Coordinates of N, CA and C in Angstrom, one line a residue:
Chain A
X1 N 54.0 -50.8 41.0 CA 52.9 -51.6 40.4 C 53.5 -52.2 39.1
X2 N 53.0 -53.4 38.8 CA 53.4 -54.1 37.5 C 52.7 -53.3 36.4
X3 N 53.4 -53.1 35.3 CA 52.7 -52.5 34.2 C 53.0 -53.3 33.0
X4 N 51.9 -53.6 32.3 CA 51.9 -54.3 31.0 C 51.3 -53.4 30.0
X5 N 52.1 -53.0 29.0 CA 51.6 -52.1 28.0 C 51.5 -52.8 26.6
X6 N 50.6 -52.4 25.8 CA 50.4 -52.9 24.5 C 50.5 -51.7 23.5
X7 N 51.1 -52.0 22.3 CA 51.4 -50.8 21.5 C 50.2 -50.1 20.9
X8 N 49.1 -50.7 20.8 CA 47.9 -50.0 20.2 C 46.7 -50.5 21.0
X9 N 45.7 -49.6 21.2 CA 44.4 -50.0 21.7 C 43.5 -50.4 20.6
X10 N 43.6 -49.7 19.4 CA 42.8 -50.1 18.3 C 43.6 -50.1 17.0
X11 N 43.3 -51.1 16.2 CA 44.1 -51.3 15.0 C 43.2 -51.8 13.9
X12 N 43.3 -51.2 12.7 CA 42.5 -51.7 11.6 C 43.5 -52.0 10.5
X13 N 43.4 -53.2 10.0 CA 44.3 -53.7 8.9 C 43.5 -54.4 7.8
X14 N 44.1 -54.6 6.7 CA 43.5 -55.2 5.5 C 43.9 -56.6 5.4
X15 N 43.0 -57.4 4.9 CA 43.3 -58.9 4.6 C 44.6 -59.0 3.9
X16 N 45.5 -59.9 4.4 CA 46.8 -60.2 3.7 C 47.9 -59.4 4.3
X17 N 47.6 -58.4 5.1 CA 48.7 -57.6 5.7 C 49.4 -58.3 6.7
X18 N 50.7 -58.0 7.0 CA 51.4 -58.5 8.1 C 51.2 -57.6 9.3
X19 N 50.9 -58.1 10.4 CA 50.5 -57.3 11.6 C 51.4 -57.7 12.7
X20 N 51.9 -56.7 13.4 CA 52.7 -56.8 14.6 C 52.0 -56.2 15.8
X21 N 51.8 -57.0 16.8 CA 51.2 -56.5 18.1 C 52.4 -56.7 19.1
X22 N 52.6 -55.5 19.8 CA 53.7 -55.5 20.7 C 53.2 -55.4 22.2
X23 N 54.0 -56.1 23.0 CA 53.7 -56.1 24.5 C 54.9 -55.9 25.2
X24 N 54.9 -55.0 26.2 CA 56.1 -54.7 27.1 C 55.7 -54.8 28.5
X25 N 56.5 -55.5 29.3 CA 56.2 -55.5 30.8 C 57.5 -55.0 31.5
X26 N 57.3 -54.3 32.6 CA 58.4 -53.6 33.3 C 58.8 -54.2 34.6
X27 N 58.4 -55.5 34.9 CA 58.6 -56.1 36.2 C 59.5 -57.3 36.1
X28 N 60.3 -57.4 35.0 CA 61.3 -58.5 34.9 C 60.6 -59.9 35.0
X29 N 59.4 -60.0 34.5 CA 58.7 -61.3 34.6 C 59.3 -62.3 33.6
X30 N 59.4 -63.6 34.0 CA 59.9 -64.6 33.1 C 58.8 -65.0 32.0
X31 N 57.6 -65.1 32.4 CA 56.5 -65.6 31.6 C 55.7 -64.5 30.9
X32 N 55.5 -64.7 29.6 CA 54.6 -63.8 28.9 C 53.7 -64.6 28.0
X33 N 52.4 -64.0 27.8 CA 51.4 -64.8 27.2 C 50.6 -63.9 26.2
X34 N 50.1 -64.5 25.1 CA 49.2 -63.8 24.2 C 47.9 -64.6 24.2
X35 N 46.8 -63.9 24.5 CA 45.4 -64.5 24.4 C 44.6 -63.7 23.4
X36 N 43.6 -64.4 22.8 CA 42.6 -63.6 22.1 C 41.3 -63.8 22.9
X37 N 40.5 -62.7 22.9 CA 39.2 -62.7 23.6 C 38.1 -62.5 22.6
X38 N 37.1 -63.4 22.6 CA 36.0 -63.3 21.7 C 34.7 -63.6 22.5
X39 N 33.6 -62.8 22.2 CA 32.4 -63.0 23.0 C 31.9 -64.4 23.0
X40 N 31.6 -64.9 24.2 CA 31.1 -66.3 24.3 C 32.1 -67.3 24.4
X41 N 33.4 -67.0 24.1 CA 34.4 -68.0 24.1 C 35.5 -67.7 25.2
X42 N 35.4 -66.6 25.9 CA 36.3 -66.2 26.9 C 37.7 -65.9 26.3
X43 N 38.8 -66.2 27.0 CA 40.1 -66.0 26.5 C 40.7 -67.3 26.1
X44 N 41.4 -67.3 25.0 CA 42.0 -68.5 24.5 C 43.5 -68.2 24.3
X45 N 44.4 -69.1 24.7 CA 45.8 -68.9 24.7 C 46.3 -69.1 23.3
X46 N 47.1 -68.2 22.7 CA 47.7 -68.3 21.4 C 49.1 -68.9 21.5
X47 N 49.9 -68.2 22.2 CA 51.3 -68.6 22.4 C 51.7 -68.1 23.8
X48 N 52.8 -68.7 24.4 CA 53.4 -68.2 25.6 C 54.9 -68.4 25.5
X49 N 55.6 -67.7 26.4 CA 57.0 -67.7 26.5 C 57.5 -67.7 27.9
X50 N 58.4 -68.6 28.3 CA 58.8 -68.6 29.7 C 60.3 -68.2 29.8
X51 N 60.8 -67.7 28.7 CA 62.2 -67.2 28.7 C 62.5 -66.5 27.4
X52 N 63.5 -65.7 27.4 CA 63.9 -65.1 26.1 C 64.2 -66.2 25.1
X53 N 63.7 -65.9 23.9 CA 63.9 -66.8 22.7 C 63.1 -68.1 22.9
X54 N 62.4 -68.3 24.0 CA 61.7 -69.6 24.1 C 60.2 -69.3 23.9
X55 N 59.5 -70.2 23.2 CA 58.1 -70.0 23.0 C 57.4 -71.4 22.9
X56 N 56.2 -71.4 23.3 CA 55.4 -72.6 23.2 C 54.0 -72.3 22.6
X57 N 53.5 -73.2 21.9 CA 52.1 -73.0 21.3 C 51.1 -73.1 22.4
X58 N 50.1 -72.3 22.3 CA 48.9 -72.5 23.1 C 47.9 -73.3 22.5
X59 N 46.6 -72.9 22.7 CA 45.5 -73.7 22.2 C 45.1 -73.4 20.7
X60 N 45.4 -72.2 20.3 CA 45.0 -71.7 19.0 C 46.1 -71.0 18.3
X61 N 47.3 -71.7 18.0 CA 48.4 -71.0 17.4 C 48.3 -70.8 15.9
X62 N 47.4 -71.4 15.2 CA 47.4 -71.4 13.7 C 47.2 -69.9 13.2
X63 N 48.0 -69.5 12.3 CA 47.9 -68.2 11.7 C 48.7 -67.1 12.5
X64 N 49.3 -67.5 13.6 CA 50.1 -66.6 14.4 C 51.5 -67.1 14.6
X65 N 52.4 -66.2 14.9 CA 53.8 -66.5 15.4 C 54.1 -65.5 16.4
X66 N 55.2 -65.7 17.1 CA 55.6 -64.8 18.2 C 57.1 -64.6 18.2
X67 N 57.6 -63.6 18.9 CA 59.0 -63.3 19.0 C 59.3 -62.7 20.3
X68 N 60.3 -63.3 21.0 CA 60.8 -62.7 22.3 C 62.3 -62.6 22.3
X69 N 62.8 -61.5 21.8 CA 64.2 -61.2 21.7 C 64.7 -60.6 23.0
X70 N 63.9 -59.9 23.8 CA 64.3 -59.4 25.1 C 63.3 -59.8 26.1
X71 N 63.7 -59.8 27.3 CA 62.8 -60.4 28.4 C 61.6 -59.6 28.5
X72 N 61.6 -58.3 28.4 CA 60.5 -57.4 28.6 C 59.5 -57.3 27.5
X73 N 59.8 -57.8 26.3 CA 59.0 -57.6 25.1 C 58.6 -58.9 24.5
X74 N 57.3 -59.0 24.1 CA 56.8 -60.2 23.5 C 55.9 -59.8 22.4
X75 N 56.2 -60.2 21.2 CA 55.5 -59.7 20.0 C 54.6 -60.8 19.4
X76 N 53.5 -60.5 19.0 CA 52.6 -61.4 18.3 C 52.5 -60.9 16.8
X77 N 52.7 -61.9 15.9 CA 52.8 -61.6 14.5 C 51.7 -62.4 13.8
X78 N 50.9 -61.6 13.0 CA 50.0 -62.2 12.1 C 50.6 -62.1 10.7
X79 N 51.1 -63.2 10.2 CA 51.8 -63.2 8.9 C 51.0 -62.7 7.7
X80 N 49.8 -63.1 7.7 CA 48.9 -62.7 6.6 C 47.5 -62.6 7.2
X81 N 47.1 -61.4 7.7 CA 45.9 -61.2 8.4 C 44.7 -61.7 7.6
X82 N 43.7 -62.3 8.4 CA 42.5 -62.7 7.8 C 41.3 -62.2 8.6
X83 N 40.1 -62.1 8.0 CA 39.0 -61.5 8.7 C 38.6 -62.3 10.0
X84 N 38.9 -63.6 10.0 CA 38.6 -64.3 11.2 C 39.6 -64.1 12.3
X85 N 40.6 -63.2 12.1 CA 41.5 -62.9 13.2 C 41.1 -61.5 13.8
X86 N 39.9 -61.0 13.4 CA 39.4 -59.8 14.0 C 39.0 -60.2 15.4
X87 N 39.5 -59.5 16.4 CA 39.4 -59.9 17.8 C 40.0 -58.9 18.7
X88 N 39.8 -59.2 20.1 CA 40.6 -58.4 21.1 C 41.8 -59.3 21.5
X89 N 42.9 -58.7 21.5 CA 44.2 -59.5 21.8 C 44.7 -58.9 23.1
X90 N 44.9 -59.8 24.1 CA 45.4 -59.5 25.4 C 46.8 -60.1 25.7
X91 N 47.7 -59.3 26.2 CA 49.0 -59.8 26.6 C 49.0 -59.9 28.1
X92 N 49.7 -60.8 28.6 CA 49.9 -60.9 30.1 C 51.3 -61.4 30.4
X93 N 51.7 -61.1 31.7 CA 53.0 -61.6 32.1 C 52.9 -62.0 33.6
X94 N 53.8 -62.9 34.0 CA 53.9 -63.4 35.3 C 55.3 -63.8 35.7
X95 N 55.5 -63.8 37.0 CA 56.7 -64.4 37.5 C 56.7 -65.9 37.4
X96 N 57.8 -66.5 37.3 CA 57.9 -68.0 37.2 C 57.5 -68.6 38.6
X97 N 57.0 -69.8 38.6 CA 56.8 -70.6 39.8 C 55.5 -70.3 40.5
X98 N 55.0 -71.3 41.2 CA 53.9 -71.3 42.1 C 52.6 -70.6 41.6
X99 N 52.0 -69.9 42.5 CA 50.6 -69.4 42.2 C 50.6 -68.0 41.7
X100 N 51.8 -67.5 41.2 CA 51.8 -66.1 40.8 C 50.8 -65.8 39.8
X101 N 50.1 -64.6 40.0 CA 49.1 -64.2 39.1 C 49.6 -63.7 37.8
X102 N 48.8 -63.7 36.8 CA 49.1 -63.1 35.5 C 48.6 -61.6 35.6
X103 N 49.4 -60.7 35.1 CA 49.1 -59.3 35.0 C 48.8 -59.0 33.5
X104 N 47.7 -58.3 33.2 CA 47.3 -58.2 31.9 C 47.5 -56.7 31.4
X105 N 47.7 -56.6 30.1 CA 47.7 -55.4 29.4 C 46.3 -54.9 29.1
X106 N 46.2 -53.7 28.5 CA 44.8 -53.1 28.2 C 44.1 -53.8 27.0
X107 N 44.9 -54.5 26.2 CA 44.3 -55.1 25.1 C 44.4 -54.3 23.8
X108 N 44.4 -55.0 22.7 CA 44.4 -54.4 21.3 C 43.2 -54.9 20.6
X109 N 42.3 -54.0 20.2 CA 41.2 -54.5 19.4 C 41.6 -54.4 17.9
X110 N 41.7 -55.5 17.3 CA 42.2 -55.6 15.9 C 41.0 -55.9 15.0
X111 N 40.8 -55.1 14.0 CA 39.8 -55.3 13.0 C 40.5 -55.6 11.7
X112 N 40.2 -56.7 11.0 CA 40.8 -57.0 9.7 C 39.7 -56.9 8.7
X113 N 39.9 -56.0 7.7 CA 38.8 -55.8 6.7 C 39.1 -56.5 5.4
Chain B
X1 N 41.9 -82.8 28.3 CA 42.2 -81.4 28.4 C 41.3 -80.8 29.4
X2 N 41.8 -79.8 30.1 CA 41.0 -79.1 31.1 C 40.0 -78.2 30.5
X3 N 38.8 -78.1 31.0 CA 37.8 -77.1 30.5 C 37.2 -76.4 31.7
X4 N 36.8 -75.2 31.4 CA 36.1 -74.3 32.5 C 34.8 -73.8 31.8
X5 N 33.8 -73.9 32.6 CA 32.4 -73.6 32.1 C 31.8 -72.5 33.0
X6 N 31.4 -71.4 32.5 CA 30.6 -70.4 33.2 C 29.2 -70.4 32.4
X7 N 28.2 -70.9 33.1 CA 26.9 -71.1 32.4 C 26.0 -69.9 32.4
X8 N 26.5 -68.8 33.1 CA 25.6 -67.6 33.2 C 26.3 -66.5 32.3
X9 N 25.9 -66.3 31.1 CA 26.5 -65.2 30.3 C 26.3 -63.8 30.9
X10 N 25.1 -63.6 31.6 CA 24.9 -62.3 32.2 C 24.2 -62.5 33.5
X11 N 24.5 -61.6 34.4 CA 23.8 -61.6 35.7 C 23.6 -60.1 36.1
X12 N 22.6 -59.9 36.9 CA 22.4 -58.5 37.4 C 22.0 -58.6 38.9
X13 N 22.3 -57.5 39.6 CA 22.1 -57.5 41.0 C 21.8 -56.1 41.4
X14 N 21.0 -55.9 42.5 CA 20.8 -54.5 43.0 C 22.0 -54.1 43.8
X15 N 22.3 -52.9 43.8 CA 23.4 -52.3 44.6 C 23.1 -52.7 46.1
X16 N 24.2 -53.1 46.7 CA 24.2 -53.5 48.2 C 23.7 -54.9 48.4
X17 N 23.2 -55.6 47.4 CA 22.8 -57.0 47.5 C 24.0 -57.9 47.3
X18 N 23.7 -59.2 47.4 CA 24.7 -60.3 47.2 C 24.4 -61.0 45.9
X19 N 25.5 -61.4 45.2 CA 25.3 -62.1 44.0 C 26.4 -63.2 43.9
X20 N 26.0 -64.3 43.3 CA 26.9 -65.5 43.2 C 27.1 -65.8 41.7
X21 N 28.3 -65.9 41.3 CA 28.6 -66.3 39.9 C 29.1 -67.7 39.9
X22 N 28.6 -68.5 39.0 CA 28.9 -69.9 39.0 C 30.1 -70.3 38.0
X23 N 30.8 -71.3 38.4 CA 31.9 -71.8 37.6 C 32.1 -73.3 37.8
X24 N 32.2 -74.1 36.8 CA 32.5 -75.5 37.0 C 33.7 -75.8 36.1
X25 N 34.4 -76.8 36.4 CA 35.6 -77.1 35.6 C 35.8 -78.6 35.5
X26 N 36.6 -79.1 34.6 CA 36.9 -80.5 34.5 C 38.4 -80.7 34.4
X27 N 38.9 -81.6 35.2 CA 40.3 -81.9 35.2 C 40.5 -83.3 35.9
X28 N 41.6 -83.9 35.5 CA 41.9 -85.2 36.1 C 43.1 -85.0 37.1
X29 N 43.5 -83.7 37.3 CA 44.6 -83.4 38.2 C 44.0 -83.4 39.6
X30 N 44.8 -83.7 40.6 CA 44.3 -83.6 42.0 C 44.7 -82.3 42.7
X31 N 45.7 -81.6 42.2 CA 46.1 -80.3 42.7 C 46.2 -79.3 41.5
X32 N 45.7 -78.2 41.8 CA 45.7 -77.1 40.8 C 45.3 -75.8 41.4
X33 N 45.3 -74.7 40.6 CA 44.9 -73.4 41.1 C 43.6 -73.0 40.4
X34 N 42.8 -72.2 41.1 CA 41.6 -71.6 40.5 C 41.6 -70.1 40.7
X35 N 41.1 -69.3 39.8 CA 41.2 -67.9 39.9 C 39.9 -67.3 39.4
X36 N 39.5 -66.1 39.9 CA 38.5 -65.3 39.4 C 39.2 -64.0 39.0
X37 N 39.0 -63.6 37.7 CA 39.5 -62.3 37.2 C 38.3 -61.4 36.8
X38 N 38.6 -60.1 37.0 CA 37.5 -59.1 36.7 C 38.0 -58.2 35.5
X39 N 37.2 -58.0 34.6 CA 37.5 -57.1 33.5 C 36.5 -55.9 33.4
X40 N 36.8 -54.8 34.0 CA 35.8 -53.7 34.0 C 35.7 -53.1 32.5
X41 N 34.7 -52.5 32.2 CA 34.5 -51.9 30.8 C 35.7 -51.0 30.4
X42 N 36.3 -51.4 29.3 CA 37.5 -50.6 28.8 C 38.6 -50.5 29.7
X43 N 38.8 -51.4 30.6 CA 39.9 -51.4 31.6 C 40.6 -52.7 31.7
X44 N 41.7 -52.7 32.3 CA 42.5 -54.0 32.3 C 42.0 -55.0 33.2
X45 N 42.2 -56.3 32.8 CA 41.8 -57.4 33.6 C 42.6 -57.4 34.9
X46 N 42.0 -57.7 36.0 CA 42.7 -57.8 37.3 C 42.3 -59.0 38.0
X47 N 43.1 -59.5 38.9 CA 42.8 -60.7 39.7 C 41.9 -60.3 40.8
X48 N 40.9 -61.1 41.1 CA 40.0 -60.8 42.2 C 40.3 -61.7 43.4
X49 N 40.5 -63.0 43.1 CA 40.7 -64.0 44.2 C 41.3 -65.2 43.6
X50 N 42.1 -66.0 44.4 CA 42.6 -67.2 43.9 C 42.5 -68.3 45.0
X51 N 42.5 -69.5 44.6 CA 42.3 -70.7 45.5 C 43.2 -71.8 45.1
X52 N 43.9 -72.3 46.1 CA 44.7 -73.5 45.8 C 43.8 -74.7 46.1
X53 N 43.8 -75.7 45.3 CA 42.9 -76.8 45.4 C 43.2 -77.7 46.6
X54 N 44.4 -77.7 47.1 CA 44.8 -78.5 48.2 C 44.4 -77.8 49.6
X55 N 43.9 -76.6 49.5 CA 43.4 -75.9 50.7 C 41.9 -76.1 50.8
X56 N 41.5 -76.6 51.9 CA 40.1 -76.8 52.1 C 39.3 -75.5 52.4
X57 N 40.0 -74.6 53.0 CA 39.4 -73.3 53.4 C 39.1 -72.5 52.2
X58 N 37.9 -72.0 52.1 CA 37.6 -71.1 51.0 C 38.3 -69.7 51.1
X59 N 38.8 -69.3 50.0 CA 39.5 -68.0 49.9 C 38.5 -66.8 50.1
X60 N 39.0 -65.8 50.7 CA 38.2 -64.6 50.9 C 39.0 -63.3 50.7
X61 N 38.5 -62.4 50.0 CA 39.2 -61.1 49.9 C 38.1 -60.0 50.0
X62 N 38.1 -59.4 51.2 CA 37.1 -58.4 51.5 C 35.7 -58.8 51.2
X63 N 35.0 -58.2 50.2 CA 33.6 -58.5 49.9 C 33.5 -59.7 49.0
X64 N 34.6 -60.2 48.5 CA 34.6 -61.3 47.6 C 35.0 -62.6 48.3
X65 N 34.3 -63.7 48.1 CA 34.6 -65.0 48.6 C 34.2 -66.0 47.6
X66 N 34.8 -67.2 47.8 CA 34.5 -68.3 46.9 C 33.9 -69.5 47.7
X67 N 33.1 -70.3 47.0 CA 32.6 -71.5 47.5 C 33.3 -72.6 46.6
X68 N 34.3 -73.2 47.1 CA 35.1 -74.2 46.4 C 34.6 -75.6 46.8
X69 N 34.1 -76.3 45.9 CA 33.6 -77.7 46.1 C 34.4 -78.6 45.2
X70 N 35.5 -79.2 45.8 CA 36.4 -79.9 44.9 C 35.8 -81.2 44.3
X71 N 35.0 -81.9 45.1 CA 34.4 -83.1 44.6 C 33.4 -82.8 43.4
X72 N 32.7 -81.7 43.5 CA 31.8 -81.3 42.5 C 32.5 -80.5 41.4
X73 N 33.7 -80.2 41.5 CA 34.5 -79.4 40.6 C 33.7 -78.1 40.3
X74 N 33.4 -77.4 41.4 CA 32.7 -76.2 41.3 C 33.4 -75.1 42.1
X75 N 33.4 -73.9 41.5 CA 34.2 -72.8 42.1 C 33.4 -71.5 41.9
X76 N 32.5 -71.2 42.8 CA 31.6 -70.0 42.6 C 32.2 -68.8 43.3
X77 N 31.8 -67.7 42.8 CA 32.3 -66.4 43.4 C 31.1 -65.7 44.0
X78 N 31.2 -65.3 45.3 CA 30.2 -64.5 45.9 C 30.6 -63.1 46.1
X79 N 29.8 -62.2 45.7 CA 30.1 -60.7 45.9 C 29.1 -60.2 46.9
X80 N 29.5 -59.8 48.0 CA 28.6 -59.2 49.0 C 28.6 -57.7 48.9
X81 N 27.4 -57.1 49.3 CA 27.3 -55.7 49.3 C 27.8 -55.1 48.0
X82 N 27.1 -55.5 46.9 CA 27.6 -55.1 45.6 C 27.6 -53.6 45.4
X83 N 28.7 -53.2 44.7 CA 28.9 -51.8 44.5 C 28.9 -51.5 43.0
X84 N 28.6 -50.3 42.6 CA 28.6 -49.9 41.2 C 29.9 -50.3 40.5
X85 N 31.0 -50.2 41.2 CA 32.3 -50.5 40.6 C 32.5 -52.0 40.4
X86 N 31.6 -52.8 40.9 CA 31.8 -54.2 40.6 C 31.3 -54.6 39.2
X87 N 30.6 -53.7 38.5 CA 30.1 -54.0 37.2 C 31.3 -54.3 36.3
X88 N 31.3 -55.5 35.7 CA 32.4 -56.0 34.9 C 32.1 -57.3 34.2
X89 N 33.0 -57.8 33.4 CA 33.0 -59.2 33.0 C 33.9 -59.9 34.0
X90 N 33.4 -61.1 34.4 CA 34.1 -61.9 35.4 C 34.5 -63.2 34.7
X91 N 35.7 -63.6 34.8 CA 36.2 -64.8 34.2 C 36.8 -65.8 35.3
X92 N 36.3 -67.0 35.2 CA 36.9 -68.0 36.1 C 38.0 -68.7 35.3
X93 N 39.1 -69.1 36.0 CA 40.3 -69.6 35.3 C 40.9 -70.7 36.1
X94 N 41.5 -71.7 35.4 CA 42.1 -72.9 36.0 C 43.6 -72.9 35.6
X95 N 44.4 -73.4 36.5 CA 45.8 -73.6 36.1 C 46.4 -74.9 36.8
X96 N 47.1 -75.7 36.1 CA 47.8 -76.8 36.7 C 48.9 -76.3 37.5
X97 N 49.3 -77.1 38.5 CA 50.4 -76.7 39.4 C 51.7 -76.9 38.7
X98 N 51.8 -78.1 38.1 CA 53.1 -78.4 37.4 C 53.1 -77.9 36.0
X99 N 54.3 -77.7 35.5 CA 54.4 -77.3 34.1 C 54.1 -75.9 33.8
X100 N 53.8 -75.6 32.6 CA 53.6 -74.2 32.1 C 52.5 -73.5 32.9
X101 N 52.6 -72.2 33.0 CA 51.6 -71.4 33.8 C 50.4 -71.0 33.0
X102 N 50.1 -71.8 32.0 CA 49.0 -71.3 31.1 C 47.6 -71.4 31.9
X103 N 46.8 -70.4 31.7 CA 45.5 -70.4 32.3 C 44.4 -70.9 31.2
X104 N 43.5 -71.6 31.7 CA 42.3 -72.0 30.9 C 41.1 -71.2 31.5
X105 N 40.5 -70.4 30.6 CA 39.4 -69.5 31.0 C 38.1 -70.0 30.7
X106 N 37.1 -69.6 31.5 CA 35.7 -69.8 31.1 C 35.2 -68.8 30.2
X107 N 33.9 -68.9 29.8 CA 33.4 -68.0 28.8 C 33.1 -66.6 29.3
X108 N 33.1 -66.4 30.6 CA 32.8 -65.1 31.2 C 31.4 -64.9 31.6
X109 N 31.2 -64.1 32.6 CA 29.8 -63.6 33.0 C 29.8 -62.1 33.1
X110 N 28.9 -61.5 32.4 CA 28.8 -60.0 32.5 C 27.9 -59.7 33.6
X111 N 28.4 -59.0 34.6 CA 27.7 -58.6 35.8 C 27.3 -57.1 35.7
X112 N 26.0 -56.9 35.9 CA 25.4 -55.5 35.9 C 25.0 -55.2 37.3
X113 N 25.3 -54.0 37.8 CA 24.8 -53.6 39.1 C 23.7 -52.5 38.9
X114 N 22.6 -52.8 39.4 CA 21.5 -51.8 39.3 C 21.4 -50.9 40.5
X115 N 21.4 -49.6 40.3 CA 21.4 -48.6 41.4 C 20.1 -48.6 42.1

């Protein structure tokens, strides 16, 4: 079975802190994604990566950056956390090509105080 | 830009009954993929069913089936013989065939199953 893990289920940070959210997948997938999930808005794509050291902005990249130094790991970075970044963050991965589904991690619920 | 709309924030159904969740989308592409994902409470999102737009036949996975109306840009999910384990948030999603594999999600529908 594909396994996508995220470093924390719950995280509480203070405004202005630098925050790292880690995601690891164990199936050698080329593509990895970071979404945020908010009630009434569904999931919105923040960043994605289709190869090591490659990244592309999604629909809401402002205030975020990412890092992919190894194929299995994709990190989301909040350089200076703000209260409007309080949300559920979901990581996903998929094989390249065609109609391959995305496999999701359990999510990290981040609260910024 | 592509958009996906789920107009039903919440739905409920009696156990063993049938329920249909609605989804509409907007795109100028002629070929694309559509998905329904399920997010159970406090559990990971999983794929329920997928549909290639170039296939006329509606996809079916056991008790789950879709009604894909390409001209109307509608992609509804029918759950037959509803079970307590079907209670979840359901998300409709769209993906272009060419280019990056990014998904565009709808707002979600929370489905409650009444015993």
